[in-house]
């Protein structure tokens, strides 16, 4: 087995302290593939996962209706031709149980289990200047050392439980969509309150409404949602994609979001009203996130975006019987500025007599009381309360770990004014520490599976390069990092994304610095990553 640690006989290792070439934090899709790649290189790697299973997002988010909104044939690994040929997706958008089965199948198929330690949260990771090793501390006090650390901790893995006065006093059951009970929840006969109207709420509300005696939704900001038109995949559809899978993947990766959104390279403003509406109608009828790629300027030009707003607003008016209610459900922000949602019967659910929408802009939420939720106008009583209140996105999981780099510098201090990372892969002053889909990479503005694979391959190739060239330290250079962060911000500022409060900006978390975190544009990003390698890892210091 190759050893890149080079520590034997050198480091002051505590007795029984295991030494690894690479510690990987997290066993979602990123951590699983990272482990597979590292092992193929003959490295000694260990994955630590806080949960009691693999699958990350699909392990934790078990709320009713949870499923992907990138088609499953694309939202899946492509690193193994055998895997992608043998696995059979059953629906256009796979359900959470199917995605979780897939993650477990991958762990079985590639025999990953022996190197994964479940129920083990990493609490700190300290770089030790004396021998350039990371000391990683596990919850409960265990410690290991490694040459490299890979944070595969997820962009949406730290649930946001808002600070609402009285939450602890509520006497019914409280659930967060991102930490759903594994045994499921039966809402039959219950009065249920849901706080939030993001993707998790929009997927779960129609199903909770089917069970509950009454459902009250507390909406602070409405969201745009496009019908999913989910359906079983036919054997012919699956066979067709599988007959040209590699080409299909390559074509999609070359598109703006790294997915087959049928990108249309026409301005929304270049067409007549009839032509434009026909395009929107076609996309609405086919369903899904491809709506946002109807025209090439929807995320860059306010006037172009306004045409999409008008179209969806009319649809909401058509779907919701009560015009006042339709108005409350209609956003006044640009389409896509908050992450676009994809639903099954979301708007129509509000036509049911036992479903009530409370617009918190009209009657602000005051506090939670023993029996329910108090707004400025009334108190609503519930048996169960569902917090569909999202995540501390992009930086939440990494920030929860006490990470210290060269000379003990804390990552928390470095990122106090917003995350700074070179290509979203590494952050200066924290050598040999890599981030998968970190801030400054397309990540959440892309089909995440191929973005994860791209990062994992970049990182493992980099480690291989280090080993082959007998190098032991790689660190991003501050100047390169600053230039990249500036570029990420300039790109965002030229788009509609900073025009509303979203988790892309950290605006959903009290006290979090408002900084746009993902990078917009898969193809230029991939080209830049390639160029950096071709130039001998330009922007990094290797020694
Ligand atoms: P995760 O799946 O989040 O896994 C990270 C893991 O790290 C978690 O299991 C966590 O427990 C663990 N971890 C974190 N911190 C620590 C620590 N300190 N110690 C030990 N373990 C730790 N993306 C798409 O592209 N398409 C979709 O359709 C889509 N649907 C989504 C639906 C939902 C409900 C959500 C929440 C997200 C969705 N996403 C989607 C984004 C999704 O998060 C990614 O697609 C992908 O699953 C992320 O994989 P990951 O391995 O990077 O992170
Ligand atoms: O979280 P969100 P999510 N009082 O942050 C509200 C992915 N995902 O879990 O908008 C009252 O979008 C908050 O209100 P506001 C996807 O990337 C994908 O739904 O801040 N309300 C908002 O309405 C997605 O974007 C799928 O004003 C409060 C909601 O809670 C990301 O995960 C499914 C509040 C949170 O919405 C996150 O989605 C699920 C408070 N104090 C998730 N605090 C797919 O379909 C928050 N809110 C594939």
Coordinates of C-alpha atoms in Angstrom, one line a residue, residues 35 51 65 129 131 137 163 194 198 205 230 282 309 318 328 355 360 414 424 442:
X35 CA -13.0 6.9 -0.7
X51 CA -25.0 9.7 10.8
X65 CA -42.4 13.7 -0.9
X129 CA 3.3 22.7 11.6
X131 CA 5.4 17.7 10.7
X137 CA -10.5 14.8 16.8
X163 CA -34.6 31.2 16.9
X194 CA -45.6 24.0 8.6
X198 CA -38.9 26.4 0.2
X205 CA -47.1 20.1 1.9
X230 CA -42.9 13.1 -12.3
X282 CA -43.8 23.9 -23.6
X309 CA -42.3 36.1 -13.6
X318 CA -55.0 29.9 -12.8
X328 CA -50.2 35.8 -1.5
X355 CA -55.5 23.9 4.1
X360 CA -46.3 36.3 7.7
X414 CA -10.6 33.7 8.2
X424 CA -14.1 26.2 -3.9
X442 CA -20.7 25.8 -9.1

